[in-house]
Amino acid sequence: MAVHIYTSKEVAKIMEAGMIAFETHMRLREYIRPGVSTAELDEIAREFIYSRRAIPAFLGLYNFPASICTCVNDAVVHGLPNRKTILRPGDIISIDLGVGYNGYYADTAWTWPVGEVSAEARKLITVTQQCLFKGIAEARVENRIGAIGEAVQKHAEANGFSVVRQLVGHGIGRSIHEEPQVPNYGRRKDGIKIRAGMVLAIEPMVNAGTHDVYTDSDQWTVRTKDGKWSAHFEHTVAITSQGPVICTLPKGANVNVFQLMGLEVAGVNQ
Ligand code: MG
């Protein structure tokens, strides 16, 4: 399948979807605390997205029965929200969500601490978010797709973590999953050339232990094989000749994402 090249008008529409997706994360952030179930978070997200006259893109995608993916601690991606999973102090939760708006899509994931978390968990969250921004910085027309994965993998491994191999980022735009695949590992010389007009969902999944994963008996939730924790961040990124533009953060705003999350970056090998 060919890689779509989007016009600036189309990118503007993807950004509209991206802003609703960002606002959904910010709404969910208010509810991420001990005692809330992942099913409740799913309902809050669904109602919010519909209130903006948008569509929760994951609902029904490959028959997924919820609007967001919720992954607690050792869960990596595709976590199925449910009433039994109730957040406890010290947990971490990643929330991945897609939004469709006027025929265009955006996809974004954040990982949050629940109350006070361990130093190791804070480091995992911080490094994973840094991996995402290091990957985004390589999403430029002079590079190949492999430059993104190389940057992500180097930073994760320099900090003693591993990157998941079985799941990758992807193109996005008129549908939620498009070509090309965007691995979080590899070498700069790998993959196709990055071109202006590509829109990529870049989404490092970083594990504290082994990169190996398996699928839970719920048929959806992907977990680490060794039970160690995992974090996941994702932005939808439009490639322009001037560089990457993040469609799932407020445009031009100086968003200090680490401050927003109450995270310090001390003790991280940058
Ligand atoms: Mg994605």
PDB file of C-alpha atoms and ligand atoms in Angstrom:
ATOM      1  CA  MET A   1       0.000   0.000   0.000  1.00  0.00           C
ATOM      2  CA  ALA A   2       1.296   3.432  -0.886  1.00  0.00           C
ATOM      3  CA  VAL A   3       2.221   6.023   1.696  1.00  0.00           C
ATOM      4  CA  HIS A   4      -0.210   8.953   1.679  1.00  0.00           C
ATOM      5  CA  ILE A   5       1.173  12.430   1.154  1.00  0.00           C
ATOM      6  CA  TYR A   6      -1.133  15.005   2.767  1.00  0.00           C
ATOM      7  CA  THR A   7      -1.676  18.608   1.728  1.00  0.00           C
ATOM      8  CA  SER A   8      -1.345  21.389   4.287  1.00  0.00           C
ATOM      9  CA  LYS A   9      -5.151  21.708   4.245  1.00  0.00           C
ATOM     10  CA  GLU A  10      -5.467  18.069   5.163  1.00  0.00           C
ATOM     11  CA  VAL A  11      -2.804  18.405   7.855  1.00  0.00           C
ATOM     12  CA  ALA A  12      -4.868  21.249   9.342  1.00  0.00           C
ATOM     13  CA  LYS A  13      -7.791  18.824   9.603  1.00  0.00           C
ATOM     14  CA  ILE A  14      -5.605  16.186  11.231  1.00  0.00           C
ATOM     15  CA  MET A  15      -4.561  18.879  13.717  1.00  0.00           C
ATOM     16  CA  GLU A  16      -8.212  19.577  14.564  1.00  0.00           C
ATOM     17  CA  ALA A  17      -8.624  15.904  15.422  1.00  0.00           C
ATOM     18  CA  GLY A  18      -5.300  16.107  17.263  1.00  0.00           C
ATOM     19  CA  MET A  19      -6.460  18.971  19.453  1.00  0.00           C
ATOM     20  CA  ILE A  20      -9.561  17.047  20.510  1.00  0.00           C
ATOM     21  CA  ALA A  21      -7.323  14.081  21.296  1.00  0.00           C
ATOM     22  CA  PHE A  22      -5.029  16.301  23.398  1.00  0.00           C
ATOM     23  CA  GLU A  23      -8.007  17.773  25.240  1.00  0.00           C
ATOM     24  CA  THR A  24      -9.286  14.261  25.934  1.00  0.00           C
ATOM     25  CA  HIS A  25      -5.982  13.386  27.613  1.00  0.00           C
ATOM     26  CA  MET A  26      -6.159  16.565  29.671  1.00  0.00           C
ATOM     27  CA  ARG A  27      -9.717  15.725  30.724  1.00  0.00           C
ATOM     28  CA  LEU A  28      -8.704  12.181  31.689  1.00  0.00           C
ATOM     29  CA  ARG A  29      -5.769  13.540  33.680  1.00  0.00           C
ATOM     30  CA  GLU A  30      -8.248  15.016  36.185  1.00  0.00           C
ATOM     31  CA  TYR A  31      -9.643  11.539  36.878  1.00  0.00           C
ATOM     32  CA  ILE A  32      -6.416   9.552  37.116  1.00  0.00           C
ATOM     33  CA  ARG A  33      -6.244   8.849  40.844  1.00  0.00           C
ATOM     34  CA  PRO A  34      -6.475   5.871  43.204  1.00  0.00           C
ATOM     35  CA  GLY A  35      -9.905   4.228  43.201  1.00  0.00           C
ATOM     36  CA  VAL A  36     -10.923   4.895  39.590  1.00  0.00           C
ATOM     37  CA  SER A  37     -11.464   1.909  37.298  1.00  0.00           C
ATOM     38  CA  THR A  38     -10.157   1.800  33.756  1.00  0.00           C
ATOM     39  CA  ALA A  39     -13.770   1.280  32.580  1.00  0.00           C
ATOM     40  CA  GLU A  40     -14.702   4.644  34.144  1.00  0.00           C
ATOM     41  CA  LEU A  41     -11.834   6.340  32.312  1.00  0.00           C
ATOM     42  CA  ASP A  42     -13.083   4.795  29.081  1.00  0.00           C
ATOM     43  CA  GLU A  43     -16.588   6.222  29.664  1.00  0.00           C
ATOM     44  CA  ILE A  44     -15.226   9.683  30.474  1.00  0.00           C
ATOM     45  CA  ALA A  45     -13.146   9.678  27.275  1.00  0.00           C
ATOM     46  CA  ARG A  46     -16.011   8.457  25.108  1.00  0.00           C
ATOM     47  CA  GLU A  47     -18.454  11.072  26.428  1.00  0.00           C
ATOM     48  CA  PHE A  48     -15.892  13.843  26.015  1.00  0.00           C
ATOM     49  CA  ILE A  49     -15.011  12.873  22.441  1.00  0.00           C
ATOM     50  CA  TYR A  50     -18.695  12.664  21.455  1.00  0.00           C
ATOM     51  CA  SER A  51     -19.340  16.026  23.156  1.00  0.00           C
ATOM     52  CA  ARG A  52     -16.835  17.522  20.692  1.00  0.00           C
ATOM     53  CA  ARG A  53     -18.754  15.930  17.787  1.00  0.00           C
ATOM     54  CA  ALA A  54     -15.810  13.645  17.138  1.00  0.00           C
ATOM     55  CA  ILE A  55     -15.477   9.857  16.981  1.00  0.00           C
ATOM     56  CA  PRO A  56     -13.466   7.611  19.313  1.00  0.00           C
ATOM     57  CA  ALA A  57     -11.457   5.937  16.571  1.00  0.00           C
ATOM     58  CA  PHE A  58     -10.533   2.809  18.525  1.00  0.00           C
ATOM     59  CA  LEU A  59     -14.159   1.859  19.269  1.00  0.00           C
ATOM     60  CA  GLY A  60     -14.911  -1.064  16.940  1.00  0.00           C
ATOM     61  CA  LEU A  61     -11.471  -0.923  15.311  1.00  0.00           C
ATOM     62  CA  TYR A  62     -10.587  -4.596  14.685  1.00  0.00           C
ATOM     63  CA  ASN A  63     -13.658  -5.159  16.945  1.00  0.00           C
ATOM     64  CA  PHE A  64     -12.012  -3.460  19.950  1.00  0.00           C
ATOM     65  CA  PRO A  65     -14.938  -2.896  22.353  1.00  0.00           C
ATOM     66  CA  ALA A  66     -13.727   0.315  24.073  1.00  0.00           C
ATOM     67  CA  SER A  67     -12.847   3.909  23.170  1.00  0.00           C
ATOM     68  CA  ILE A  68      -9.376   4.036  24.727  1.00  0.00           C
ATOM     69  CA  CYS A  69      -6.617   1.588  25.584  1.00  0.00           C
ATOM     70  CA  THR A  70      -5.659   1.563  29.260  1.00  0.00           C
ATOM     71  CA  CYS A  71      -2.412  -0.119  30.317  1.00  0.00           C
ATOM     72  CA  VAL A  72      -1.493  -0.391  33.977  1.00  0.00           C
ATOM     73  CA  ASN A  73       2.075  -1.239  35.105  1.00  0.00           C
ATOM     74  CA  ASP A  74       3.212  -4.354  33.168  1.00  0.00           C
ATOM     75  CA  ALA A  75       0.631  -3.762  30.414  1.00  0.00           C
ATOM     76  CA  VAL A  76       2.287  -2.345  27.296  1.00  0.00           C
ATOM     77  CA  VAL A  77      -0.424  -1.479  24.738  1.00  0.00           C
ATOM     78  CA  HIS A  78      -3.972  -2.391  23.646  1.00  0.00           C
ATOM     79  CA  GLY A  79      -5.116  -2.631  27.293  1.00  0.00           C
ATOM     80  CA  LEU A  80      -8.822  -3.396  27.508  1.00  0.00           C
ATOM     81  CA  PRO A  81     -10.619  -1.114  30.012  1.00  0.00           C
ATOM     82  CA  ASN A  82     -12.604  -3.016  32.641  1.00  0.00           C
ATOM     83  CA  ARG A  83     -14.316  -2.568  36.021  1.00  0.00           C
ATOM     84  CA  LYS A  84     -11.899  -4.839  37.892  1.00  0.00           C
ATOM     85  CA  THR A  85      -8.759  -2.840  37.161  1.00  0.00           C
ATOM     86  CA  ILE A  86      -8.835  -0.105  39.794  1.00  0.00           C
ATOM     87  CA  LEU A  87      -5.941   2.315  40.043  1.00  0.00           C
ATOM     88  CA  ARG A  88      -3.850   2.154  43.213  1.00  0.00           C
ATOM     89  CA  PRO A  89      -1.266   4.615  44.531  1.00  0.00           C
ATOM     90  CA  GLY A  90       2.110   3.961  42.936  1.00  0.00           C
ATOM     91  CA  ASP A  91       0.701   2.515  39.701  1.00  0.00           C
ATOM     92  CA  ILE A  92       1.467   3.907  36.279  1.00  0.00           C
ATOM     93  CA  ILE A  93      -1.172   3.978  33.545  1.00  0.00           C
ATOM     94  CA  SER A  94      -0.768   4.606  29.861  1.00  0.00           C
ATOM     95  CA  ILE A  95      -3.765   5.809  27.920  1.00  0.00           C
ATOM     96  CA  ASP A  96      -3.788   5.551  24.141  1.00  0.00           C
ATOM     97  CA  LEU A  97      -6.602   7.120  22.162  1.00  0.00           C
ATOM     98  CA  GLY A  98      -7.544   7.919  18.597  1.00  0.00           C
ATOM     99  CA  VAL A  99      -9.948  10.635  17.467  1.00  0.00           C
ATOM    100  CA  GLY A 100     -11.715  10.969  14.132  1.00  0.00           C
ATOM    101  CA  TYR A 101     -13.017  14.397  13.134  1.00  0.00           C
ATOM    102  CA  ASN A 102     -14.394  15.418   9.731  1.00  0.00           C
ATOM    103  CA  GLY A 103     -12.851  12.373   8.110  1.00  0.00           C
ATOM    104  CA  TYR A 104      -9.326  12.743   9.533  1.00  0.00           C
ATOM    105  CA  TYR A 105      -7.633  10.983  12.421  1.00  0.00           C
ATOM    106  CA  ALA A 106      -5.127  11.605  15.185  1.00  0.00           C
ATOM    107  CA  ASP A 107      -3.592   9.084  17.592  1.00  0.00           C
ATOM    108  CA  THR A 108      -1.805   9.891  20.858  1.00  0.00           C
ATOM    109  CA  ALA A 109      -0.746   8.174  24.070  1.00  0.00           C
ATOM    110  CA  TRP A 110       0.422   9.428  27.470  1.00  0.00           C
ATOM    111  CA  THR A 111       1.647   7.546  30.531  1.00  0.00           C
ATOM    112  CA  TRP A 112       0.727   8.956  33.954  1.00  0.00           C
ATOM    113  CA  PRO A 113       1.838   8.295  37.508  1.00  0.00           C
ATOM    114  CA  VAL A 114      -0.976   7.462  39.955  1.00  0.00           C
ATOM    115  CA  GLY A 115      -0.180   9.369  43.127  1.00  0.00           C
ATOM    116  CA  GLU A 116       3.387   8.952  44.333  1.00  0.00           C
ATOM    117  CA  VAL A 117       5.322   6.452  42.238  1.00  0.00           C
ATOM    118  CA  SER A 118       8.774   4.907  42.679  1.00  0.00           C
ATOM    119  CA  ALA A 119      11.900   6.611  41.378  1.00  0.00           C
ATOM    120  CA  GLU A 120      12.246   3.770  38.854  1.00  0.00           C
ATOM    121  CA  ALA A 121       8.702   4.341  37.556  1.00  0.00           C
ATOM    122  CA  ARG A 122       9.288   8.083  37.248  1.00  0.00           C
ATOM    123  CA  LYS A 123      12.468   7.409  35.311  1.00  0.00           C
ATOM    124  CA  LEU A 124      10.652   4.981  32.994  1.00  0.00           C
ATOM    125  CA  ILE A 125       7.935   7.548  32.237  1.00  0.00           C
ATOM    126  CA  THR A 126      10.428  10.363  31.751  1.00  0.00           C
ATOM    127  CA  VAL A 127      12.779   8.395  29.512  1.00  0.00           C
ATOM    128  CA  THR A 128       9.895   7.120  27.363  1.00  0.00           C
ATOM    129  CA  GLN A 129       8.634  10.631  26.778  1.00  0.00           C
ATOM    130  CA  GLN A 130      12.176  11.769  25.962  1.00  0.00           C
ATOM    131  CA  CYS A 131      12.434   8.848  23.515  1.00  0.00           C
ATOM    132  CA  LEU A 132       9.335  10.141  21.753  1.00  0.00           C
ATOM    133  CA  PHE A 133      10.745  13.647  21.389  1.00  0.00           C
ATOM    134  CA  LYS A 134      14.108  12.313  20.238  1.00  0.00           C
ATOM    135  CA  GLY A 135      12.296  10.241  17.618  1.00  0.00           C
ATOM    136  CA  ILE A 136      10.196  13.225  16.521  1.00  0.00           C
ATOM    137  CA  ALA A 137      13.357  15.322  16.131  1.00  0.00           C
ATOM    138  CA  GLU A 138      14.575  12.814  13.511  1.00  0.00           C
ATOM    139  CA  ALA A 139      11.299  12.896  11.546  1.00  0.00           C
ATOM    140  CA  ARG A 140      12.770  15.134   8.841  1.00  0.00           C
ATOM    141  CA  VAL A 141      12.932  15.014   5.068  1.00  0.00           C
ATOM    142  CA  GLU A 142      16.693  14.437   5.053  1.00  0.00           C
ATOM    143  CA  ASN A 143      16.251  11.151   6.971  1.00  0.00           C
ATOM    144  CA  ARG A 144      14.870   7.683   6.491  1.00  0.00           C
ATOM    145  CA  ILE A 145      12.237   6.165   8.795  1.00  0.00           C
ATOM    146  CA  GLY A 146      15.038   4.201  10.498  1.00  0.00           C
ATOM    147  CA  ALA A 147      16.491   7.394  12.003  1.00  0.00           C
ATOM    148  CA  ILE A 148      13.422   7.652  14.246  1.00  0.00           C
ATOM    149  CA  GLY A 149      13.804   4.124  15.590  1.00  0.00           C
ATOM    150  CA  GLU A 150      17.544   4.480  16.056  1.00  0.00           C
ATOM    151  CA  ALA A 151      17.106   7.605  18.202  1.00  0.00           C
ATOM    152  CA  VAL A 152      14.369   5.985  20.293  1.00  0.00           C
ATOM    153  CA  GLN A 153      16.287   2.750  20.836  1.00  0.00           C
ATOM    154  CA  LYS A 154      19.577   4.473  21.708  1.00  0.00           C
ATOM    155  CA  HIS A 155      18.003   6.658  24.368  1.00  0.00           C
ATOM    156  CA  ALA A 156      15.982   3.841  25.931  1.00  0.00           C
ATOM    157  CA  GLU A 157      18.954   1.483  26.070  1.00  0.00           C
ATOM    158  CA  ALA A 158      21.340   4.199  27.342  1.00  0.00           C
ATOM    159  CA  ASN A 159      19.013   4.395  30.329  1.00  0.00           C
ATOM    160  CA  GLY A 160      18.920   0.634  30.923  1.00  0.00           C
ATOM    161  CA  PHE A 161      15.515   0.045  29.327  1.00  0.00           C
ATOM    162  CA  SER A 162      14.385  -1.891  26.232  1.00  0.00           C
ATOM    163  CA  VAL A 163      12.093  -1.068  23.308  1.00  0.00           C
ATOM    164  CA  VAL A 164       9.267  -3.336  22.188  1.00  0.00           C
ATOM    165  CA  ARG A 165       9.873  -4.939  18.780  1.00  0.00           C
ATOM    166  CA  GLN A 166       6.529  -6.634  18.051  1.00  0.00           C
ATOM    167  CA  LEU A 167       4.533  -3.400  17.818  1.00  0.00           C
ATOM    168  CA  VAL A 168       5.371  -0.293  15.843  1.00  0.00           C
ATOM    169  CA  GLY A 169       4.166   3.202  14.987  1.00  0.00           C
ATOM    170  CA  HIS A 170       2.383   3.921  11.714  1.00  0.00           C
ATOM    171  CA  GLY A 171       1.188   6.366   9.135  1.00  0.00           C
ATOM    172  CA  ILE A 172      -2.130   8.088   9.898  1.00  0.00           C
ATOM    173  CA  GLY A 173      -4.529  10.572   8.314  1.00  0.00           C
ATOM    174  CA  ARG A 174      -7.636   9.491   6.413  1.00  0.00           C
ATOM    175  CA  SER A 175      -7.566   6.312   8.451  1.00  0.00           C
ATOM    176  CA  ILE A 176      -6.079   5.516  11.812  1.00  0.00           C
ATOM    177  CA  HIS A 177      -3.532   2.943  10.637  1.00  0.00           C
ATOM    178  CA  GLU A 178      -1.728   3.525   7.349  1.00  0.00           C
ATOM    179  CA  GLU A 179       1.647   2.793   5.797  1.00  0.00           C
ATOM    180  CA  PRO A 180       4.506   3.108   6.595  1.00  0.00           C
ATOM    181  CA  GLN A 181       5.388   1.191   9.731  1.00  0.00           C
ATOM    182  CA  VAL A 182       7.490   3.234  12.146  1.00  0.00           C
ATOM    183  CA  PRO A 183       9.630   0.905  14.313  1.00  0.00           C
ATOM    184  CA  ASN A 184      11.106   2.083  17.614  1.00  0.00           C
ATOM    185  CA  TYR A 185      14.374   0.307  16.893  1.00  0.00           C
ATOM    186  CA  GLY A 186      16.784  -0.108  14.017  1.00  0.00           C
ATOM    187  CA  ARG A 187      19.335   1.944  12.152  1.00  0.00           C
ATOM    188  CA  ARG A 188      19.270   5.287  10.366  1.00  0.00           C
ATOM    189  CA  LYS A 189      19.846   3.687   6.987  1.00  0.00           C
ATOM    190  CA  ASP A 190      16.731   1.482   7.327  1.00  0.00           C
ATOM    191  CA  GLY A 191      13.329   2.116   5.796  1.00  0.00           C
ATOM    192  CA  ILE A 192      11.902   4.484   3.218  1.00  0.00           C
ATOM    193  CA  LYS A 193      12.867   8.123   2.868  1.00  0.00           C
ATOM    194  CA  ILE A 194      10.807  10.570   4.891  1.00  0.00           C
ATOM    195  CA  ARG A 195       8.919  13.032   2.679  1.00  0.00           C
ATOM    196  CA  ALA A 196       7.083  16.288   3.293  1.00  0.00           C
ATOM    197  CA  GLY A 197       3.357  15.572   3.636  1.00  0.00           C
ATOM    198  CA  MET A 198       3.787  12.275   5.444  1.00  0.00           C
ATOM    199  CA  VAL A 199       1.919  12.044   8.741  1.00  0.00           C
ATOM    200  CA  LEU A 200       3.327   9.570  11.243  1.00  0.00           C
ATOM    201  CA  ALA A 201       2.134   8.254  14.590  1.00  0.00           C
ATOM    202  CA  ILE A 202       5.415   7.856  16.469  1.00  0.00           C
ATOM    203  CA  GLU A 203       4.921   5.768  19.584  1.00  0.00           C
ATOM    204  CA  PRO A 204       7.786   4.361  21.636  1.00  0.00           C
ATOM    205  CA  MET A 205       6.859   1.533  24.002  1.00  0.00           C
ATOM    206  CA  VAL A 206       9.651   1.218  26.538  1.00  0.00           C
ATOM    207  CA  ASN A 207      10.033  -1.652  29.019  1.00  0.00           C
ATOM    208  CA  ALA A 208      11.968  -1.651  32.273  1.00  0.00           C
ATOM    209  CA  GLY A 209      13.079  -5.256  31.638  1.00  0.00           C
ATOM    210  CA  THR A 210      12.896  -7.523  28.607  1.00  0.00           C
ATOM    211  CA  HIS A 211      11.454  -6.245  25.337  1.00  0.00           C
ATOM    212  CA  ASP A 212       9.458  -9.479  25.001  1.00  0.00           C
ATOM    213  CA  VAL A 213       5.677  -9.249  25.295  1.00  0.00           C
ATOM    214  CA  TYR A 214       2.649 -11.554  25.229  1.00  0.00           C
ATOM    215  CA  THR A 215      -1.115 -11.101  24.843  1.00  0.00           C
ATOM    216  CA  ASP A 216      -3.259 -11.503  27.974  1.00  0.00           C
ATOM    217  CA  SER A 217      -6.188 -13.966  28.157  1.00  0.00           C
ATOM    218  CA  ASP A 218      -8.551 -10.995  27.543  1.00  0.00           C
ATOM    219  CA  GLN A 219      -7.272 -11.298  23.927  1.00  0.00           C
ATOM    220  CA  TRP A 220      -6.259  -7.618  23.814  1.00  0.00           C
ATOM    221  CA  THR A 221      -3.933  -6.451  26.563  1.00  0.00           C
ATOM    222  CA  VAL A 222      -0.273  -6.850  25.609  1.00  0.00           C
ATOM    223  CA  ARG A 223       1.979  -7.329  28.652  1.00  0.00           C
ATOM    224  CA  THR A 224       5.696  -7.647  29.315  1.00  0.00           C
ATOM    225  CA  LYS A 225       6.881 -11.241  29.524  1.00  0.00           C
ATOM    226  CA  ASP A 226       8.887 -10.655  32.708  1.00  0.00           C
ATOM    227  CA  GLY A 227       6.165  -8.652  34.477  1.00  0.00           C
ATOM    228  CA  LYS A 228       8.311  -5.531  34.694  1.00  0.00           C
ATOM    229  CA  TRP A 229       6.639  -2.222  33.923  1.00  0.00           C
ATOM    230  CA  SER A 230       6.236  -0.496  30.585  1.00  0.00           C
ATOM    231  CA  ALA A 231       5.508   3.071  29.428  1.00  0.00           C
ATOM    232  CA  HIS A 232       4.115   4.400  26.145  1.00  0.00           C
ATOM    233  CA  PHE A 233       3.958   7.870  24.607  1.00  0.00           C
ATOM    234  CA  GLU A 234       2.672   8.770  21.171  1.00  0.00           C
ATOM    235  CA  HIS A 235       2.156  11.854  19.054  1.00  0.00           C
ATOM    236  CA  THR A 236       0.784  12.280  15.555  1.00  0.00           C
ATOM    237  CA  VAL A 237       3.455  14.172  13.622  1.00  0.00           C
ATOM    238  CA  ALA A 238       3.183  15.906  10.240  1.00  0.00           C
ATOM    239  CA  ILE A 239       6.381  16.172   8.212  1.00  0.00           C
ATOM    240  CA  THR A 240       6.981  19.543   6.560  1.00  0.00           C
ATOM    241  CA  SER A 241       9.995  20.734   4.590  1.00  0.00           C
ATOM    242  CA  GLN A 242      10.811  22.879   7.668  1.00  0.00           C
ATOM    243  CA  GLY A 243      10.669  19.909  10.027  1.00  0.00           C
ATOM    244  CA  PRO A 244       8.220  17.897  12.114  1.00  0.00           C
ATOM    245  CA  VAL A 245       5.003  19.445  13.438  1.00  0.00           C
ATOM    246  CA  ILE A 246       3.234  17.758  16.354  1.00  0.00           C
ATOM    247  CA  CYS A 247      -0.511  17.573  15.622  1.00  0.00           C
ATOM    248  CA  THR A 248      -1.505  16.325  19.096  1.00  0.00           C
ATOM    249  CA  LEU A 249      -0.147  19.194  21.206  1.00  0.00           C
ATOM    250  CA  PRO A 250      -1.488  22.766  21.174  1.00  0.00           C
ATOM    251  CA  LYS A 251       0.027  24.622  18.234  1.00  0.00           C
ATOM    252  CA  GLY A 252       2.766  27.072  19.142  1.00  0.00           C
ATOM    253  CA  ALA A 253       2.103  26.638  22.844  1.00  0.00           C
ATOM    254  CA  ASN A 254       5.083  26.203  25.081  1.00  0.00           C
ATOM    255  CA  VAL A 255       3.879  23.012  26.707  1.00  0.00           C
ATOM    256  CA  ASN A 256       6.317  21.768  29.279  1.00  0.00           C
ATOM    257  CA  VAL A 257       5.045  18.224  29.290  1.00  0.00           C
ATOM    258  CA  PHE A 258       7.270  17.144  32.153  1.00  0.00           C
ATOM    259  CA  GLN A 259       6.038  19.946  34.387  1.00  0.00           C
ATOM    260  CA  LEU A 260       2.482  19.189  33.325  1.00  0.00           C
ATOM    261  CA  MET A 261       2.966  15.649  34.564  1.00  0.00           C
ATOM    262  CA  GLY A 262       4.665  16.677  37.797  1.00  0.00           C
ATOM    263  CA  LEU A 263       7.815  14.845  36.786  1.00  0.00           C
ATOM    264  CA  GLU A 264      11.380  15.807  37.439  1.00  0.00           C
ATOM    265  CA  VAL A 265      14.059  14.762  35.003  1.00  0.00           C
ATOM    266  CA  ALA A 266      16.841  14.234  37.562  1.00  0.00           C
ATOM    267  CA  GLY A 267      18.767  10.973  37.305  1.00  0.00           C
ATOM    268  CA  VAL A 268      18.046  10.512  33.627  1.00  0.00           C
ATOM    269  CA  ASN A 269      20.864   9.920  31.192  1.00  0.00           C
ATOM    270  CA  GLN A 270      20.095  12.357  28.385  1.00  0.00           C
TER     271      GLN A 270
HETATM  272 MG    MG B   1      -0.804   4.449  17.263  1.00  0.00          MG
END
